[in-house]
mmCIF file of C-alpha atoms and ligand atoms in Angstrom:
data_model
loop_
_atom_site.group_PDB
_atom_site.id
_atom_site.type_symbol
_atom_site.label_atom_id
_atom_site.label_comp_id
_atom_site.label_asym_id
_atom_site.label_seq_id
_atom_site.Cartn_x
_atom_site.Cartn_y
_atom_site.Cartn_z
ATOM 1 C CA MET O 1 22.902 16.443 12.278
ATOM 2 C CA ILE O 2 21.952 15.928 8.365
ATOM 3 C CA ASN O 3 18.943 15.367 7.611
ATOM 4 C CA SER O 4 17.414 14.214 4.569
ATOM 5 C CA LYS O 5 15.708 16.737 1.970
ATOM 6 C CA ILE O 6 12.685 15.980 -0.407
ATOM 7 C CA ILE O 7 14.184 18.164 -3.310
ATOM 8 C CA GLY O 8 12.429 16.853 -6.402
ATOM 9 C CA TRP O 9 9.719 15.051 -6.852
ATOM 10 C CA GLY O 10 7.648 13.414 -10.053
ATOM 11 C CA ALA O 11 5.334 10.588 -11.141
ATOM 12 C CA TYR O 12 4.065 9.111 -14.362
ATOM 13 C CA VAL O 13 0.908 7.326 -15.345
ATOM 14 C CA PRO O 14 0.764 5.540 -18.525
ATOM 15 C CA SER O 15 -2.352 7.504 -20.615
ATOM 16 C CA ARG O 16 -4.591 3.923 -21.244
ATOM 17 C CA VAL O 17 -7.926 4.849 -18.754
ATOM 18 C CA VAL O 18 -9.309 1.918 -17.681
ATOM 19 C CA THR O 19 -13.058 2.654 -16.111
ATOM 20 C CA ASN O 20 -15.388 0.388 -13.922
ATOM 21 C CA ASN O 21 -17.709 0.247 -16.542
ATOM 22 C CA ASP O 22 -14.955 -1.007 -19.385
ATOM 23 C CA LEU O 23 -13.924 -4.223 -16.189
ATOM 24 C CA ALA O 24 -17.581 -4.965 -16.399
ATOM 25 C CA LYS O 25 -17.496 -6.303 -19.977
ATOM 26 C CA LEU O 26 -14.428 -8.789 -18.271
ATOM 27 C CA VAL O 27 -16.073 -9.462 -15.006
ATOM 28 C CA ASP O 28 -19.353 -10.075 -13.463
ATOM 29 C CA THR O 29 -18.871 -6.635 -11.021
ATOM 30 C CA SER O 30 -20.103 -3.152 -11.763
ATOM 31 C CA ASP O 31 -19.074 0.483 -11.598
ATOM 32 C CA GLU O 32 -21.334 0.684 -8.691
ATOM 33 C CA TRP O 33 -20.215 -1.942 -6.638
ATOM 34 C CA ILE O 34 -16.050 -1.485 -7.033
ATOM 35 C CA VAL O 35 -17.308 2.316 -6.539
ATOM 36 C CA GLN O 36 -18.701 1.611 -3.241
ATOM 37 C CA ARG O 37 -16.063 -1.015 -1.688
ATOM 38 C CA SER O 38 -13.155 0.932 -2.798
ATOM 39 C CA GLY O 39 -13.749 4.236 -4.199
ATOM 40 C CA ILE O 40 -11.783 3.349 -7.360
ATOM 41 C CA ARG O 41 -13.478 4.872 -10.366
ATOM 42 C CA GLU O 42 -10.636 3.589 -13.181
ATOM 43 C CA ARG O 43 -7.090 3.410 -13.142
ATOM 44 C CA HIS O 44 -4.756 3.936 -15.844
ATOM 45 C CA ILE O 45 -2.802 0.594 -17.584
ATOM 46 C CA ALA O 46 0.885 -0.137 -19.140
ATOM 47 C CA ALA O 47 0.775 -0.439 -22.854
ATOM 48 C CA PRO O 48 2.551 -3.179 -23.682
ATOM 49 C CA GLU O 49 5.717 -1.699 -24.527
ATOM 50 C CA GLU O 50 6.384 0.346 -21.242
ATOM 51 C CA THR O 51 8.283 -1.670 -18.747
ATOM 52 C CA THR O 52 8.853 -1.083 -14.581
ATOM 53 C CA CYS O 53 12.120 0.050 -15.873
ATOM 54 C CA THR O 54 10.740 3.212 -18.519
ATOM 55 C CA MET O 55 7.650 4.546 -15.713
ATOM 56 C CA SER O 56 10.403 4.660 -13.161
ATOM 57 C CA VAL O 57 12.908 6.701 -15.628
ATOM 58 C CA ALA O 58 9.355 8.660 -16.780
ATOM 59 C CA ALA O 59 8.845 9.818 -12.910
ATOM 60 C CA ALA O 60 12.857 10.012 -11.927
ATOM 61 C CA LYS O 61 14.017 12.320 -14.925
ATOM 62 C CA ARG O 62 10.926 14.603 -13.910
ATOM 63 C CA ALA O 63 12.088 14.619 -10.191
ATOM 64 C CA LEU O 64 15.414 15.306 -11.188
ATOM 65 C CA GLU O 65 14.303 18.150 -13.139
ATOM 66 C CA GLN O 66 12.031 19.494 -10.613
ATOM 67 C CA ALA O 67 15.231 19.188 -8.211
ATOM 68 C CA SER O 68 17.796 21.049 -10.336
ATOM 69 C CA LEU O 69 20.022 18.199 -10.583
ATOM 70 C CA SER O 70 22.101 16.561 -13.297
ATOM 71 C CA VAL O 71 21.988 12.929 -13.462
ATOM 72 C CA SER O 72 25.675 12.790 -12.701
ATOM 73 C CA GLU O 73 25.304 14.600 -9.235
ATOM 74 C CA LEU O 74 23.725 11.361 -7.898
ATOM 75 C CA ASP O 75 25.288 8.694 -5.718
ATOM 76 C CA LEU O 76 22.035 5.870 -5.269
ATOM 77 C CA ILE O 77 19.133 4.247 -7.155
ATOM 78 C CA ILE O 78 16.584 2.674 -4.734
ATOM 79 C CA VAL O 79 13.906 1.032 -7.065
ATOM 80 C CA ALA O 80 10.704 -0.011 -4.509
ATOM 81 C CA THR O 81 8.870 -2.482 -6.421
ATOM 82 C CA SER O 82 6.837 -6.242 -6.612
ATOM 83 C CA SER O 83 6.745 -6.243 -10.631
ATOM 84 C CA PRO O 84 10.439 -5.589 -11.277
ATOM 85 C CA ASP O 85 11.091 -6.255 -15.396
ATOM 86 C CA HIS O 86 12.891 -9.462 -14.417
ATOM 87 C CA PHE O 87 13.842 -11.517 -10.793
ATOM 88 C CA THR O 88 17.388 -10.944 -12.342
ATOM 89 C CA PRO O 89 18.694 -8.814 -13.003
ATOM 90 C CA PRO O 90 17.322 -5.698 -10.704
ATOM 91 C CA VAL O 91 15.321 -3.897 -12.143
ATOM 92 C CA SER O 92 17.417 -0.801 -10.449
ATOM 93 C CA SER O 93 20.502 -0.850 -12.749
ATOM 94 C CA LEU O 94 18.233 -1.208 -15.705
ATOM 95 C CA VAL O 95 17.179 2.488 -14.414
ATOM 96 C CA GLN O 96 20.237 3.330 -13.445
ATOM 97 C CA HIS O 97 21.739 2.762 -16.698
ATOM 98 C CA ALA O 98 18.251 3.810 -18.757
ATOM 99 C CA LEU O 99 18.810 7.318 -17.133
ATOM 100 C CA GLY O 100 22.896 6.897 -18.004
ATOM 101 C CA ALA O 101 23.537 7.493 -14.258
ATOM 102 C CA LYS O 102 27.156 5.789 -14.906
ATOM 103 C CA ASP O 103 28.448 3.753 -12.331
ATOM 104 C CA VAL O 104 26.018 4.703 -9.571
ATOM 105 C CA PRO O 105 25.044 1.789 -7.501
ATOM 106 C CA GLY O 106 21.072 0.579 -7.066
ATOM 107 C CA PHE O 107 19.168 -1.763 -5.983
ATOM 108 C CA VAL O 108 15.762 -3.418 -5.528
ATOM 109 C CA LEU O 109 13.419 -2.969 -2.367
ATOM 110 C CA THR O 110 10.655 -5.081 -2.137
ATOM 111 C CA THR O 111 8.344 -4.664 0.565
ATOM 112 C CA GLY O 112 5.280 -4.547 -1.168
ATOM 113 C CA CYS O 113 2.964 -1.361 -1.485
ATOM 114 C CA THR O 114 5.307 -0.148 1.746
ATOM 115 C CA GLY O 115 8.028 -0.115 -0.850
ATOM 116 C CA PHE O 116 8.222 3.962 -1.294
ATOM 117 C CA VAL O 117 8.072 4.280 2.989
ATOM 118 C CA TYR O 118 10.853 1.849 3.420
ATOM 119 C CA GLY O 119 13.127 3.083 0.064
ATOM 120 C CA LEU O 120 12.621 6.457 1.362
ATOM 121 C CA VAL O 121 13.796 5.771 5.036
ATOM 122 C CA THR O 122 16.412 3.561 3.504
ATOM 123 C CA GLY O 123 17.222 6.900 1.268
ATOM 124 C CA HIS O 124 17.868 8.652 4.738
ATOM 125 C CA GLN O 125 20.282 6.501 6.353
ATOM 126 C CA PHE O 126 23.028 6.576 4.081
ATOM 127 C CA ILE O 127 22.177 10.590 3.719
ATOM 128 C CA ALA O 128 22.811 10.889 7.712
ATOM 129 C CA SER O 129 25.477 8.466 8.278
ATOM 130 C CA GLY O 130 27.319 10.690 5.622
ATOM 131 C CA ALA O 131 27.817 8.040 3.133
ATOM 132 C CA TYR O 132 25.373 9.724 0.407
ATOM 133 C CA ARG O 133 24.631 13.470 -0.690
ATOM 134 C CA ASN O 134 21.962 13.010 -3.750
ATOM 135 C CA VAL O 135 19.326 9.241 -2.892
ATOM 136 C CA LEU O 136 16.837 8.980 -5.433
ATOM 137 C CA VAL O 137 14.144 6.671 -4.347
ATOM 138 C CA ILE O 138 11.386 5.160 -6.908
ATOM 139 C CA GLY O 139 8.354 3.546 -6.467
ATOM 140 C CA VAL O 140 6.565 1.754 -9.126
ATOM 141 C CA GLU O 141 4.895 -1.083 -10.280
ATOM 142 C CA VAL O 142 3.375 -2.605 -13.396
ATOM 143 C CA LEU O 143 0.985 -4.802 -11.478
ATOM 144 C CA SER O 144 -1.369 -5.387 -14.015
ATOM 145 C CA ARG O 145 1.209 -7.529 -15.744
ATOM 146 C CA PHE O 146 1.020 -9.952 -12.795
ATOM 147 C CA THR O 147 -3.015 -9.639 -12.270
ATOM 148 C CA ASN O 148 -5.438 -12.212 -12.763
ATOM 149 C CA TRP O 149 -7.985 -10.449 -15.435
ATOM 150 C CA GLN O 150 -10.889 -13.385 -14.995
ATOM 151 C CA ASP O 151 -10.194 -12.812 -11.206
ATOM 152 C CA ARG O 152 -12.950 -10.161 -10.160
ATOM 153 C CA SER O 153 -11.590 -9.826 -6.380
ATOM 154 C CA THR O 154 -8.239 -8.823 -7.364
ATOM 155 C CA CYS O 155 -8.292 -7.360 -11.009
ATOM 156 C CA VAL O 156 -10.712 -3.990 -9.912
ATOM 157 C CA LEU O 157 -8.359 -2.801 -8.056
ATOM 158 C CA PHE O 158 -4.396 -2.665 -9.057
ATOM 159 C CA GLY O 159 -3.047 0.147 -11.406
ATOM 160 C CA ASP O 160 0.005 0.772 -12.745
ATOM 161 C CA ALA O 161 2.614 4.193 -11.832
ATOM 162 C CA ALA O 162 5.166 5.704 -11.025
ATOM 163 C CA GLY O 163 7.149 7.677 -8.705
ATOM 164 C CA ALA O 164 10.232 9.331 -7.524
ATOM 165 C CA VAL O 165 11.503 11.921 -4.868
ATOM 166 C CA VAL O 166 14.929 12.918 -4.940
ATOM 167 C CA LEU O 167 16.129 13.387 -1.417
ATOM 168 C CA GLN O 168 19.500 15.854 -0.844
ATOM 169 C CA ALA O 169 21.510 16.009 2.078
ATOM 170 C CA SER O 170 20.718 19.263 4.207
ATOM 171 C CA THR O 171 21.423 20.701 7.603
ATOM 172 C CA GLN O 172 18.510 23.041 7.724
ATOM 173 C CA ALA O 173 15.618 21.500 9.221
ATOM 174 C CA GLY O 174 13.003 19.368 8.231
ATOM 175 C CA GLY O 175 13.148 16.187 5.557
ATOM 176 C CA VAL O 176 12.790 12.848 6.591
ATOM 177 C CA GLY O 177 11.447 12.608 10.254
ATOM 178 C CA ALA O 178 10.330 10.264 12.618
ATOM 179 C CA PHE O 179 9.444 6.626 11.334
ATOM 180 C CA GLU O 180 8.240 2.925 12.027
ATOM 181 C CA LEU O 181 9.236 0.532 9.659
ATOM 182 C CA GLY O 182 7.128 -3.085 10.665
ATOM 183 C CA SER O 183 5.988 -6.730 9.433
ATOM 184 C CA ASP O 184 3.886 -9.142 10.229
ATOM 185 C CA GLY O 185 4.978 -12.476 8.706
ATOM 186 C CA THR O 186 2.202 -13.875 10.192
ATOM 187 C CA LEU O 187 -0.047 -13.000 7.804
ATOM 188 C CA ALA O 188 2.144 -13.542 4.908
ATOM 189 C CA GLU O 189 -0.479 -15.671 3.116
ATOM 190 C CA ALA O 190 -2.745 -12.402 2.859
ATOM 191 C CA ILE O 191 -1.033 -11.241 -0.467
ATOM 192 C CA ILE O 192 0.478 -13.688 -2.462
ATOM 193 C CA MET O 193 2.382 -14.326 -5.558
ATOM 194 C CA PRO O 194 2.664 -18.063 -4.618
ATOM 195 C CA ALA O 195 4.313 -19.326 -7.857
ATOM 196 C CA GLY O 196 7.311 -18.048 -9.637
ATOM 197 C CA GLY O 197 9.808 -17.976 -6.568
ATOM 198 C CA SER O 198 12.613 -20.481 -5.331
ATOM 199 C CA ALA O 199 9.640 -22.321 -3.423
ATOM 200 C CA ARG O 200 7.988 -22.774 -6.288
ATOM 201 C CA PRO O 201 8.934 -22.361 -9.496
ATOM 202 C CA PRO O 202 7.620 -21.861 -12.369
ATOM 203 C CA SER O 203 6.131 -25.457 -13.949
ATOM 204 C CA LEU O 204 3.388 -26.422 -16.369
ATOM 205 C CA GLU O 205 1.260 -27.187 -13.139
ATOM 206 C CA THR O 206 1.563 -23.642 -11.704
ATOM 207 C CA LEU O 207 1.138 -21.731 -14.916
ATOM 208 C CA GLN O 208 -2.539 -23.797 -15.450
ATOM 209 C CA ASN O 209 -3.310 -22.807 -11.516
ATOM 210 C CA ASP O 210 -2.758 -19.566 -12.371
ATOM 211 C CA GLU O 211 -0.229 -19.306 -9.959
ATOM 212 C CA HIS O 212 1.557 -16.546 -11.096
ATOM 213 C CA PHE O 213 -0.963 -13.932 -10.170
ATOM 214 C CA ILE O 214 -1.065 -11.752 -7.344
ATOM 215 C CA ARG O 215 -3.770 -13.654 -5.208
ATOM 216 C CA MET O 216 -5.304 -11.316 -1.911
ATOM 217 C CA ASN O 217 -7.136 -12.003 1.052
ATOM 218 C CA GLY O 218 -8.600 -8.499 1.178
ATOM 219 C CA ARG O 219 -10.801 -9.360 4.346
ATOM 220 C CA GLU O 220 -7.988 -9.716 5.866
ATOM 221 C CA VAL O 221 -5.407 -7.473 4.631
ATOM 222 C CA PHE O 222 -8.539 -4.855 5.176
ATOM 223 C CA LYS O 223 -8.287 -5.787 9.022
ATOM 224 C CA PHE O 224 -4.996 -5.142 9.347
ATOM 225 C CA ALA O 225 -4.955 -2.180 7.523
ATOM 226 C CA THR O 226 -7.375 -0.483 9.506
ATOM 227 C CA ARG O 227 -5.695 -1.607 12.963
ATOM 228 C CA VAL O 228 -1.992 -0.372 11.566
ATOM 229 C CA VAL O 229 -2.841 2.304 10.332
ATOM 230 C CA LYS O 230 -4.084 4.346 12.895
ATOM 231 C CA ALA O 231 -1.525 2.649 15.944
ATOM 232 C CA SER O 232 1.572 3.695 13.910
ATOM 233 C CA CYS O 233 0.836 7.345 13.284
ATOM 234 C CA ASP O 234 -0.073 7.852 17.120
ATOM 235 C CA ARG O 235 4.304 5.940 18.237
ATOM 236 C CA VAL O 236 5.444 7.767 14.959
ATOM 237 C CA LEU O 237 4.124 11.297 16.397
ATOM 238 C CA ALA O 238 5.227 10.175 19.717
ATOM 239 C CA LYS O 239 8.316 9.691 18.852
ATOM 240 C CA ALA O 240 8.877 12.940 17.308
ATOM 241 C CA GLY O 241 6.871 15.035 20.324
ATOM 242 C CA MET O 242 4.026 16.193 17.926
ATOM 243 C CA THR O 243 -0.037 15.375 17.550
ATOM 244 C CA TYR O 244 -2.173 14.860 14.750
ATOM 245 C CA ALA O 245 -2.739 19.056 14.820
ATOM 246 C CA ASP O 246 0.755 19.421 13.344
ATOM 247 C CA VAL O 247 0.405 17.487 10.611
ATOM 248 C CA ASP O 248 -0.917 19.265 7.814
ATOM 249 C CA HIS O 249 -1.390 16.297 5.621
ATOM 250 C CA PHE O 250 -1.784 12.774 5.387
ATOM 251 C CA ILE O 251 -0.516 10.692 2.504
ATOM 252 C CA PRO O 252 -1.769 7.389 2.991
ATOM 253 C CA HIS O 253 -0.840 4.662 1.254
ATOM 254 C CA GLN O 254 -4.201 3.997 -1.762
ATOM 255 C CA ALA O 255 -5.344 1.294 -1.352
ATOM 256 C CA ASN O 256 -9.411 1.348 -0.491
ATOM 257 C CA LEU O 257 -11.365 4.537 0.302
ATOM 258 C CA ARG O 258 -12.693 2.979 3.175
ATOM 259 C CA ILE O 259 -9.478 2.088 5.000
ATOM 260 C CA ILE O 260 -8.870 5.960 4.820
ATOM 261 C CA GLU O 261 -12.558 6.560 6.704
ATOM 262 C CA THR O 262 -11.924 4.240 8.820
ATOM 263 C CA ALA O 263 -8.847 5.139 9.834
ATOM 264 C CA ALA O 264 -9.507 9.344 9.778
ATOM 265 C CA GLU O 265 -13.100 7.973 11.617
ATOM 266 C CA MET O 266 -10.571 6.447 14.476
ATOM 267 C CA MET O 267 -8.260 9.498 14.576
ATOM 268 C CA GLN O 268 -11.190 11.779 15.075
ATOM 269 C CA LEU O 269 -9.957 13.890 11.754
ATOM 270 C CA PRO O 270 -12.054 15.330 8.866
ATOM 271 C CA LEU O 271 -11.389 13.526 5.179
ATOM 272 C CA SER O 272 -10.236 16.650 3.918
ATOM 273 C CA ARG O 273 -6.552 16.288 5.719
ATOM 274 C CA PHE O 274 -5.585 13.054 4.145
ATOM 275 C CA VAL O 275 -4.322 13.224 0.413
ATOM 276 C CA ILE O 276 -6.700 11.106 -2.282
ATOM 277 C CA VAL O 277 -5.923 9.997 -5.829
ATOM 278 C CA ILE O 278 -6.907 6.641 -5.441
ATOM 279 C CA ASP O 279 -10.727 7.202 -7.545
ATOM 280 C CA ARG O 280 -7.917 8.054 -10.525
ATOM 281 C CA TYR O 281 -5.424 5.625 -10.156
ATOM 282 C CA ALA O 282 -6.903 3.130 -8.074
ATOM 283 C CA ASN O 283 -3.908 0.737 -5.548
ATOM 284 C CA THR O 284 -0.432 1.785 -7.629
ATOM 285 C CA SER O 285 0.561 -0.165 -4.811
ATOM 286 C CA ALA O 286 4.248 1.324 -4.216
ATOM 287 C CA ALA O 287 4.099 3.950 -6.441
ATOM 288 C CA SER O 288 0.625 5.485 -4.522
ATOM 289 C CA ILE O 289 2.714 7.071 -1.778
ATOM 290 C CA PRO O 290 4.857 9.626 -4.026
ATOM 291 C CA LEU O 291 1.862 10.072 -6.680
ATOM 292 C CA ALA O 292 -0.263 11.539 -4.466
ATOM 293 C CA LEU O 293 2.464 13.501 -3.104
ATOM 294 C CA THR O 294 3.434 14.581 -6.601
ATOM 295 C CA GLU O 295 -0.878 15.542 -7.649
ATOM 296 C CA ALA O 296 -1.440 16.975 -4.277
ATOM 297 C CA ILE O 297 1.674 19.517 -4.815
ATOM 298 C CA ALA O 298 0.988 20.296 -8.218
ATOM 299 C CA GLU O 299 -2.882 21.229 -7.221
ATOM 300 C CA GLY O 300 -0.914 23.500 -4.708
ATOM 301 C CA ARG O 301 -2.395 21.879 -2.033
ATOM 302 C CA ILE O 302 0.949 20.660 -0.425
ATOM 303 C CA LYS O 303 3.226 23.706 -0.039
ATOM 304 C CA SER O 304 7.128 23.785 0.811
ATOM 305 C CA GLY O 305 7.450 23.673 4.499
ATOM 306 C CA ASP O 306 4.581 21.254 4.903
ATOM 307 C CA GLN O 307 4.319 18.522 7.411
ATOM 308 C CA LEU O 308 3.167 15.296 6.252
ATOM 309 C CA LEU O 309 2.847 12.269 7.616
ATOM 310 C CA MET O 310 2.577 9.299 5.180
ATOM 311 C CA VAL O 311 1.259 6.102 6.474
ATOM 312 C CA SER O 312 1.379 2.814 4.184
ATOM 313 C CA PHE O 313 0.474 -0.722 4.478
ATOM 314 C CA GLY O 314 0.746 -4.369 2.746
ATOM 315 C CA ALA O 315 2.072 -7.353 1.322
ATOM 316 C CA GLY O 316 3.984 -9.024 4.309
ATOM 317 C CA LEU O 317 2.056 -7.306 5.843
ATOM 318 C CA THR O 318 3.580 -5.051 6.352
ATOM 319 C CA TRP O 319 3.686 -0.702 7.471
ATOM 320 C CA ALA O 320 5.977 1.821 7.363
ATOM 321 C CA THR O 321 4.848 4.875 8.315
ATOM 322 C CA ALA O 322 7.065 8.145 8.227
ATOM 323 C CA LEU O 323 7.017 11.996 8.852
ATOM 324 C CA VAL O 324 8.824 14.535 6.024
ATOM 325 C CA GLN O 325 8.789 17.454 6.274
ATOM 326 C CA LEU O 326 8.551 19.151 2.595
HETATM 327 O O1 UT7 C 1 -2.447 -2.407 -1.001
HETATM 328 C C1 UT7 C 1 -2.416 -3.370 -0.075
HETATM 329 C C2 UT7 C 1 -3.393 -4.596 -0.183
HETATM 330 N N1 UT7 C 1 -4.774 -4.256 -0.628
HETATM 331 C C3 UT7 C 1 -5.284 -3.795 -0.092
HETATM 332 O O2 UT7 C 1 -5.663 -3.236 1.082
HETATM 333 C C4 UT7 C 1 -7.092 -4.035 0.202
HETATM 334 C C5 UT7 C 1 -7.524 -4.411 1.170
HETATM 335 N N2 UT7 C 1 -9.146 -4.882 0.918
HETATM 336 C C6 UT7 C 1 -9.901 -4.611 0.539
HETATM 337 O O3 UT7 C 1 -9.808 -3.332 0.291
HETATM 338 C C7 UT7 C 1 -11.640 -5.029 0.353
HETATM 339 O O4 UT7 C 1 -11.507 -6.046 1.067
HETATM 340 C C8 UT7 C 1 -11.952 -5.271 -1.369
HETATM 341 C C9 UT7 C 1 -12.097 -4.370 -2.223
HETATM 342 C C10 UT7 C 1 -10.662 -6.330 -1.403
HETATM 343 C C11 UT7 C 1 -13.156 -5.974 -0.622
HETATM 344 O O5 UT7 C 1 -14.331 -5.864 -0.404
HETATM 345 P P1 UT7 C 1 -15.484 -6.130 1.420
HETATM 346 O O6 UT7 C 1 -15.812 -5.463 0.921
HETATM 347 O O7 UT7 C 1 -14.341 -6.198 1.601
HETATM 348 O O8 UT7 C 1 -15.777 -7.432 0.031
HETATM 349 P P2 UT7 C 1 -15.504 -8.688 0.153
HETATM 350 O O9 UT7 C 1 -14.008 -9.880 0.115
HETATM 351 O O10 UT7 C 1 -15.822 -9.395 1.269
HETATM 352 O O11 UT7 C 1 -16.314 -9.477 -0.125
HETATM 353 C C12 UT7 C 1 -17.953 -8.792 -0.702
HETATM 354 C C13 UT7 C 1 -18.916 -9.872 -1.781
HETATM 355 C C14 UT7 C 1 -18.798 -11.302 -2.135
HETATM 356 O O12 UT7 C 1 -19.918 -11.819 -2.121
HETATM 357 P P3 UT7 C 1 -20.142 -13.020 -0.888
HETATM 358 O O13 UT7 C 1 -19.224 -13.658 -0.952
HETATM 359 O O14 UT7 C 1 -20.965 -11.331 -0.387
HETATM 360 O O15 UT7 C 1 -21.837 -13.708 -2.567
HETATM 361 C C15 UT7 C 1 -17.731 -11.379 -3.749
HETATM 362 O O16 UT7 C 1 -17.479 -12.278 -3.979
HETATM 363 O O17 UT7 C 1 -18.822 -9.140 -2.729
HETATM 364 C C16 UT7 C 1 -18.269 -10.275 -3.951
HETATM 365 N N3 UT7 C 1 -17.291 -9.091 -4.567
HETATM 366 C C17 UT7 C 1 -17.490 -8.998 -5.793
HETATM 367 N N4 UT7 C 1 -18.215 -8.356 -6.592
HETATM 368 C C18 UT7 C 1 -18.797 -7.815 -7.474
HETATM 369 C C19 UT7 C 1 -15.736 -9.477 -4.824
HETATM 370 N N5 UT7 C 1 -15.379 -8.645 -5.986
HETATM 371 C C20 UT7 C 1 -16.533 -8.534 -6.408
HETATM 372 C C21 UT7 C 1 -16.246 -7.753 -7.508
HETATM 373 N N6 UT7 C 1 -17.529 -7.051 -8.143
HETATM 374 N N7 UT7 C 1 -15.615 -6.801 -8.520
#
């Protein structure tokens, strides 16, 4: 049996910090509303010259360094994002070139905020099948470019970031374990960028109607998330023959502190079992879990051998949950 161990991790956040009070100067909102309803205090926003590619490369270099792996040893690059540099070419090719990973295959994986966990599970399949040995999985977003800065119901929620891990084939126990991937397209409209794709190509009308920005039915997504987090964690743990007691740290997608609190309550677990970074970074979509992982390792909170349960939800609507032993 070939396991996929995380041997390197890294994150990158842009240096510019935008506080809730900064946003209160742009739209009709307040620090109090944002903190109470979401737990967000500030977010990092990319500088004009930064892109999904440059941020991916910054996080990937840190993960490769941590893994003591040279770029030439990579077999595959998976970039999970909903905010690529371009529709085409795939941003994975831009990242491959910028990293100097000559001829290494790569692809973009787009499942919204669940992209990183989908990517982790996908990378694991290439390793478990024996096809590849070293897989770079990146979760990255520059959602600030697709945010309507006049829409208070969305612009206060998102932040920019990149996170990356290196997965390596191993005969030792641990690594990516039981998982569940899911999607429910009946709720597709709940998070949508209406125009720009083949269904509604760009036009003067779509630009005038702000149809190239993210629109979200927050309440719908909130209900979905609280429903799916505990249920999916329960199923994954059952598959693995484990219980909550066997999990050292839960790493949930960071969309809203209240969603995490509700899940913890439903699971009858203290909030201290959950890694939470939403206060400092807001919702960084596909980057949120590798960012939280990297932060918690840097703080010495997560250690080698710890059993982690990553659980995510987002556009699609999709969900993705995976047990990972570091
Ligand atoms: O990453 C995965 C995708 N995203 C999510 O998981 C997000 C899930 N949803 C949420 O996090 C929450 O639904 C939000 C934080 C988006 C909103 O919180 P809520 O408690 O569900 O508020 P709401 O949408 O029901 O809005 C309540 C009120 C409304 O006013 P009325 O209709 O009651 O008069 C909104 O217009 O709050 C108003 N509101 C705001 N007020 C001040 C909405 N946004 C703001 C704002 N500042 N930024």
